[in-house]
Coordinates of C-alpha atoms in Angstrom, one line a residue:
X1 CA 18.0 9.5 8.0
X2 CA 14.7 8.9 10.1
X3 CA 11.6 7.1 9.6
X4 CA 9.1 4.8 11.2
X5 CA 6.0 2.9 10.9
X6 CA 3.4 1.7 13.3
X7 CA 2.9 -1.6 14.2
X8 CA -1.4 -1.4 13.8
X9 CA -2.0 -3.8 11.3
X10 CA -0.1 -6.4 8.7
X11 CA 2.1 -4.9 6.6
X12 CA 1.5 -4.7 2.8
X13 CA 3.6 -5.6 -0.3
X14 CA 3.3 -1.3 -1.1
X15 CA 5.2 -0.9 2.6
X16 CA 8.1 -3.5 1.5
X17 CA 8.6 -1.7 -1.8
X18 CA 7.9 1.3 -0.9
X19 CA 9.8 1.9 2.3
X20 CA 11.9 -1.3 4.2
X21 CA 13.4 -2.6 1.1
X22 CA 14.3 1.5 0.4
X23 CA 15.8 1.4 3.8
X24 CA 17.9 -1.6 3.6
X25 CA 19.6 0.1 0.8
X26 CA 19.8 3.4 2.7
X27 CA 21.2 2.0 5.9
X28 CA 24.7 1.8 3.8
X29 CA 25.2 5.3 3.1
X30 CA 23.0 6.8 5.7
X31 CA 23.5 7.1 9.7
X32 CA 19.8 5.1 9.6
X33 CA 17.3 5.6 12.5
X34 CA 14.4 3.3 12.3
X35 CA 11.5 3.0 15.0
X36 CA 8.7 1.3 15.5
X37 CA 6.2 3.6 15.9
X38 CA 4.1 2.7 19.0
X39 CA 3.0 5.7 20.3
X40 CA 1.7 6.9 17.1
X41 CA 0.0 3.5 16.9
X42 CA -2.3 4.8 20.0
X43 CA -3.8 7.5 18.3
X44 CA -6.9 4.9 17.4
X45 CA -7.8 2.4 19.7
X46 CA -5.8 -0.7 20.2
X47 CA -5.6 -3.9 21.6
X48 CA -2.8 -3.8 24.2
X49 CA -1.6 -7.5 24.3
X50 CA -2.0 -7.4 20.0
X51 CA -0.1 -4.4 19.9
X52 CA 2.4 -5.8 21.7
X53 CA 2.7 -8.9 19.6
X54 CA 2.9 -6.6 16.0
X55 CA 5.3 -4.5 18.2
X56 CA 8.0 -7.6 18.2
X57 CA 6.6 -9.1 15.0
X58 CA 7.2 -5.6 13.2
X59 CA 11.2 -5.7 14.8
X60 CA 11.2 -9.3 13.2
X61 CA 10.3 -8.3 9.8
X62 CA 12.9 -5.6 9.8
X63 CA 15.5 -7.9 10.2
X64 CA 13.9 -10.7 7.8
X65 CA 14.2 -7.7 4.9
X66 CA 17.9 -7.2 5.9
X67 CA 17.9 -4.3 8.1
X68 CA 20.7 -4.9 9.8
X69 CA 21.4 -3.6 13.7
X70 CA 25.2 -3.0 13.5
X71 CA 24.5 -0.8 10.7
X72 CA 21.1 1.1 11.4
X73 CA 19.4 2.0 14.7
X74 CA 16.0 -0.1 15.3
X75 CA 14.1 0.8 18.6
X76 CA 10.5 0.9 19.7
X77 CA 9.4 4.6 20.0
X78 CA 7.8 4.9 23.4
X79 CA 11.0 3.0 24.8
X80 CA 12.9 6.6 24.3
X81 CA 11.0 9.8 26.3
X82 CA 12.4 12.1 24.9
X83 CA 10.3 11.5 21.7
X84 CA 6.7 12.7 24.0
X85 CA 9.2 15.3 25.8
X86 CA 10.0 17.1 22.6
X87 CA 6.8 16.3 21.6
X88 CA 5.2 18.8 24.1
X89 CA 7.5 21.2 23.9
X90 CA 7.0 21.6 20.1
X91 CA 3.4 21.7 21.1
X92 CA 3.7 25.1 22.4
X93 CA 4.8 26.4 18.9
X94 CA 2.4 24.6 17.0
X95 CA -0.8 26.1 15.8
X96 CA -4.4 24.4 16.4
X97 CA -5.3 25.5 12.4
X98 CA -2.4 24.3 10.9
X99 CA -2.9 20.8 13.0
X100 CA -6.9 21.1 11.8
X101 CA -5.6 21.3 8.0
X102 CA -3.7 18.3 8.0
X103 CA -4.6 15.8 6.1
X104 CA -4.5 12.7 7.5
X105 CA -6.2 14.0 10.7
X106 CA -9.3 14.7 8.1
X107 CA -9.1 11.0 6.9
X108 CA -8.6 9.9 9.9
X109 CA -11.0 11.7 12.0
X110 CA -13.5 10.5 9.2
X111 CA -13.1 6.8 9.7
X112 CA -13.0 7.3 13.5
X113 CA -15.9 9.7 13.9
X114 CA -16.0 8.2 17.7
X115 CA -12.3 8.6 18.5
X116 CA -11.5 12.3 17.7
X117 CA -8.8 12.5 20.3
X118 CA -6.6 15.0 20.7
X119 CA -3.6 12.4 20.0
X120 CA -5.1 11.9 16.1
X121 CA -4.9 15.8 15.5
X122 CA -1.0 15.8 17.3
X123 CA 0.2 12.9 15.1
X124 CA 2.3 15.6 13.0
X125 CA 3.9 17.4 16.1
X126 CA 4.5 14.2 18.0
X127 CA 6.3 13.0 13.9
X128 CA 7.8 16.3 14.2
X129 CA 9.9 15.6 17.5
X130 CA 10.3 12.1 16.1
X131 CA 12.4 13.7 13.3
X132 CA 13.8 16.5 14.8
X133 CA 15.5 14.7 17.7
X134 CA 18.1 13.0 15.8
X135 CA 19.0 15.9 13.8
X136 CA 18.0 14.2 10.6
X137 CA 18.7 15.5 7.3
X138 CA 16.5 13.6 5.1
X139 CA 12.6 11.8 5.8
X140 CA 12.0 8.8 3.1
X141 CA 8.8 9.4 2.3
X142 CA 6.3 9.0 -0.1
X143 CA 4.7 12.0 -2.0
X144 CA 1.3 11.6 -0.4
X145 CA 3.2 11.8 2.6
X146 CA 5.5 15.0 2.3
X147 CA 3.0 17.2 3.9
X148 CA 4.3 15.8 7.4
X149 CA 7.7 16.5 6.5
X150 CA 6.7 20.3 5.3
X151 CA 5.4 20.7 9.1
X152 CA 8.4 19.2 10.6
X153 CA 10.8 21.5 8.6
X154 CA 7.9 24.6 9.9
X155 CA 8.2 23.9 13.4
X156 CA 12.2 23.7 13.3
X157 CA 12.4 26.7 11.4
X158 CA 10.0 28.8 13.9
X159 CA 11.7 27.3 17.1
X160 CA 15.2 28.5 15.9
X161 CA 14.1 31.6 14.6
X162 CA 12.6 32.1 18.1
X163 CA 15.5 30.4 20.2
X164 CA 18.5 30.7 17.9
X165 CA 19.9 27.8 15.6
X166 CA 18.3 24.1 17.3
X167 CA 17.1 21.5 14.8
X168 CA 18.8 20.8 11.5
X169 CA 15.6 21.6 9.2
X170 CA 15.0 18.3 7.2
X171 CA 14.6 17.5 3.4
X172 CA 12.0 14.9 2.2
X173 CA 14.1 12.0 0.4
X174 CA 11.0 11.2 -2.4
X175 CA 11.2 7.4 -2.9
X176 CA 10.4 6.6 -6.3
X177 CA 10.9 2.8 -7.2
X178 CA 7.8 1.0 -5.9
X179 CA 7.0 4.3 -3.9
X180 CA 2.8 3.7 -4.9
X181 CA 1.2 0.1 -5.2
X182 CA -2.5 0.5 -6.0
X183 CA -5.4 -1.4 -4.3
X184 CA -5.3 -4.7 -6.3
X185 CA -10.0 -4.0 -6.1
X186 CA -9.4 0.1 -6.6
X187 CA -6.7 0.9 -8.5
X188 CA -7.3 4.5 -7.8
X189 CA -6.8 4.2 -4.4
X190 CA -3.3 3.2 -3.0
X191 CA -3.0 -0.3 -1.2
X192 CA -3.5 0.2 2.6
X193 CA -3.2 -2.2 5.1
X194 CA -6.2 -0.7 6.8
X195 CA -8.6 -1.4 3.6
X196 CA -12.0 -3.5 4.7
X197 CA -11.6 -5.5 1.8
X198 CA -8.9 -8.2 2.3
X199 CA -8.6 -8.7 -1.5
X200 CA -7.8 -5.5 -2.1
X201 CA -4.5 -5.7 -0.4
X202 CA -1.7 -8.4 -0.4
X203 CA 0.1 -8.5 2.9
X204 CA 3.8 -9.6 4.0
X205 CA 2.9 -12.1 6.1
X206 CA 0.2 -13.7 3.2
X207 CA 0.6 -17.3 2.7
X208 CA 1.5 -18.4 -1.5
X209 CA -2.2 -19.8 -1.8
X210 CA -3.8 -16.3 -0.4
X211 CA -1.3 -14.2 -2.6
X212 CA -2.0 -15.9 -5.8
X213 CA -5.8 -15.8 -5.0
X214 CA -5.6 -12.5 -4.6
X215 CA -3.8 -11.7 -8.0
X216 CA -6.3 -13.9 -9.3
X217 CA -8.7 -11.7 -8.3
X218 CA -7.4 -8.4 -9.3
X219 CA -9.4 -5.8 -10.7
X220 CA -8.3 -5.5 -14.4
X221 CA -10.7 -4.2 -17.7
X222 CA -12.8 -5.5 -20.8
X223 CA -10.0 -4.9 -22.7
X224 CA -7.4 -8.1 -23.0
X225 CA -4.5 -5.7 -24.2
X226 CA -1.4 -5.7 -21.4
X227 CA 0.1 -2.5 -21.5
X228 CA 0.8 1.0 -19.6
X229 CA -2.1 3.2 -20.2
X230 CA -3.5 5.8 -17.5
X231 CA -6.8 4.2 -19.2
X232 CA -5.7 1.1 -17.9
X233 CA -5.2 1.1 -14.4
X234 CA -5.5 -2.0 -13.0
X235 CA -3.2 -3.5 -15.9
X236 CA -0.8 -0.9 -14.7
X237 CA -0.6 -1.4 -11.7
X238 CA -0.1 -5.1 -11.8
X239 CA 2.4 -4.0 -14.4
X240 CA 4.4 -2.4 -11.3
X241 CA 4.2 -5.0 -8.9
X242 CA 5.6 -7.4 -11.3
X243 CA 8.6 -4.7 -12.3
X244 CA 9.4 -4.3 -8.9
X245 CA 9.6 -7.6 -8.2
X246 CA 11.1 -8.8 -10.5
X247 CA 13.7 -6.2 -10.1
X248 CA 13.0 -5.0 -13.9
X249 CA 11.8 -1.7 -15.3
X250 CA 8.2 -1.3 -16.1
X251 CA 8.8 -0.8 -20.0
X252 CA 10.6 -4.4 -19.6
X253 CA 7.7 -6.0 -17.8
X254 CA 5.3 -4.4 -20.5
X255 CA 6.8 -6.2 -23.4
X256 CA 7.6 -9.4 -21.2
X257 CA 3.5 -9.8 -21.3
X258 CA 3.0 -8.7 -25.1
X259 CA 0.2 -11.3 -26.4
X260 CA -0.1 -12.6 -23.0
X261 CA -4.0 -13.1 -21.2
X262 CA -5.2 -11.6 -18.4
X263 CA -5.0 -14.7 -16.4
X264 CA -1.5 -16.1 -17.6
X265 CA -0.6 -12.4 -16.4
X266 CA -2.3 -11.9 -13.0
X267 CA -0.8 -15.8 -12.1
X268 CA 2.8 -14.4 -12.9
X269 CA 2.5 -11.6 -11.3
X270 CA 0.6 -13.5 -8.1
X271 CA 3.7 -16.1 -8.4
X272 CA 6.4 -13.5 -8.7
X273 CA 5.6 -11.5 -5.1
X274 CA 4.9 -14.9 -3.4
X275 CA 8.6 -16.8 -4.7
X276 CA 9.8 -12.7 -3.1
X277 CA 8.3 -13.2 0.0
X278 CA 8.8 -17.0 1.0
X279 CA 12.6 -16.1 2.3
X280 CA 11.4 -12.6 4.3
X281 CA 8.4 -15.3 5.6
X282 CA 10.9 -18.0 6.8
X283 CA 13.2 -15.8 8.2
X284 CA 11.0 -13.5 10.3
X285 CA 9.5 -17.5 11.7
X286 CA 13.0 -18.0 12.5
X287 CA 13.8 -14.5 14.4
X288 CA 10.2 -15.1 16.1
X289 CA 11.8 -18.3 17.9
X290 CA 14.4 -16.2 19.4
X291 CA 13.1 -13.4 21.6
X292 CA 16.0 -13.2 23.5
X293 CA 18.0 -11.9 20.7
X294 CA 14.9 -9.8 19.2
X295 CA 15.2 -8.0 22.9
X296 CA 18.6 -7.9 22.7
X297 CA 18.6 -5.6 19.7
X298 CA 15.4 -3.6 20.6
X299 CA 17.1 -2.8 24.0
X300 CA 20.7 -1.9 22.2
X301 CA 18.8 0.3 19.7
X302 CA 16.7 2.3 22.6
X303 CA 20.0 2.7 24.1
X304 CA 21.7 4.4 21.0
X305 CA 18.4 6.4 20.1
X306 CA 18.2 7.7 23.9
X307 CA 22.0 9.0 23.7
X308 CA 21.7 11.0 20.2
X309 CA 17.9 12.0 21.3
X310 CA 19.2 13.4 24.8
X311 CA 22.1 15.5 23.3
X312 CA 19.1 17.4 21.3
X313 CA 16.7 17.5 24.0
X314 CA 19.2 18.7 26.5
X315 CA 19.8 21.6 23.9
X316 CA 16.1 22.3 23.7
X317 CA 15.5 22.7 27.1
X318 CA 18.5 24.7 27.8
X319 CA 17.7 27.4 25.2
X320 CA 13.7 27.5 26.2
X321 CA 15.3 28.3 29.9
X322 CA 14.0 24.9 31.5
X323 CA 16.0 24.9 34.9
X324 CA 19.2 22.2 35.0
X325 CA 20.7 22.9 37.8
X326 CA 23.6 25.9 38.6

């Protein structure tokens, strides 16, 4: 099992439910590789010492969620090489249109009309030797995001039908529970830690005050009826941030709030995420105090990621007849 995500920005309550709290589960039955995903991060313009910071902030929320390093592999990504070595070798099998179609190189290059670098159209080949080199079987993803998982399992299958049998061709793992929080101002949209409107999204590191302001906030209808409706959105989704929470199903949290108001609701469901993420809070403050043993991990997980990534990179090199040494 592989996955990642960039350390460019706060994390939101649809990341924690969507993917970390899925991979503290996973990391029991899976052999779990988990990176921060730096290089990625670079594809739009950072702030060196910042990303540096959400670089070892990022590795401290991990842990604070429960991912635990004697049972998962957690590494920064541009501490193995092998990731932009694969990376440009996949290149070479990769196809400018099929880069030009991908979607989140259209989204992206619209919001950063003057940063259309080549890096923001290569995201999916760079995620493509991300996965590949640790022969993974399965990507947790979201369904908005299985089209980078249909290119990885492309460019594995074209490599070994040109080179013989490489990469193990991955499956998407489609996360379901708390796979899709909407914008708490657009609940159309999914919540995004890069939305211009701070209200719109609630974020892990969110103090209680700023998370039940938020809720308080929240987009709803003229209607005062609490229940599922596609015609209710907004209801909805505050309907699913308060089931997964809560840790109930969404028919339970429906009936829970039968005869309820809007603002008895929006204030249990505001109080609800912020009593969930007080413990994550305190304990990421904690693991911030000790960089010695944040290192400690990040160097012992580059060191495990570098072993499995070099046994497939070695492969890859051998059978495109890169010269070793008689």
């Amino acid at each position: 099992m592989y996955s990642a995500v960039q350390p460019s920005g706060n994390l939101t309550i649809g990341n924690f439910t969507g993917a970390i709290r899925n991979w503290v589960r996973m990391q029991n039955d899976f052999d779990c590789f988990y990176a921060i995903a730096d290089m990625h991060a670079i594809t739009v313009r950072q702030d060196p010492a910042l990303l540096r910071r959400r670089t070892i902030e990022l590795a401290a929320l991990y842990l604070a969620c429960g991912l635990d390093p004697e049972k998962c592999t957690l590494y920064v990504q541009s501490q193995v090489s092998a990731h932009a070595e694969l990376g440009w070798i996949l290149n070479t099998i990769a196809y400018v249109g099929e880069m030009e179609r991908m979607t989140q190189f259209k989204d992206k290059s619209q919001k950063h009309a003057d940063n259309i670098n080549m890096g923001l159209m290569d995201y999916p080949v760079l995620m493509a030797a991300d996965i590949l080199l640790y022969q993974a079987d399965y990507v947790p993803v979201g369904i908005d995001q299985k089209q980078h998982v249909e290119i990885t399992r492309d460019l594995a299958i074209r490599f070994n039908h040109r080179y013989g049998d490489t990469f193990r061709v991955p499956e998407p793992y489609i996360l379901k529970e708390g796979a899709k929080i909407m914008s708490l101002q657009d609940p159309m949209k999914k919540m995004s830690k890069s939305d211009e409107n701070l209200n719109a999204s609630v974020f892990l590191a969110d103090d209680r005050d700023t998370v039940i302001r938020k809720f308080k906030r929240a987009v709803t209808d003229s209607d005062s009826e609490i229940r599922i409706s596609d015609e209710k959105p907004g209801i909805t989704n505050l309907l699913n941030i308060y089931a997964a929470f809560k840790g109930c199903t969404l028919q339970d949290a429906e009936r829970e709030f039968q005869g309820s108001g809007y603002g008895d609701f929006k204030l249990a469901v505001g109080e609800t995420v912020a009593d969930a993420l007080a413990p994550v809070q305190e304990k990421q403050k904690r693991l911030l105090a000790d960089k010695a043993y944040l290192n400690d991990v990040l160097k012992s997980g580059a060191e495990n990621a570098f072993r499995a990534a070099r046994r497939t990179l070695s492969k890859v090199c051998r059978k495109i007849g890169f010269y070793r040494g008689e």
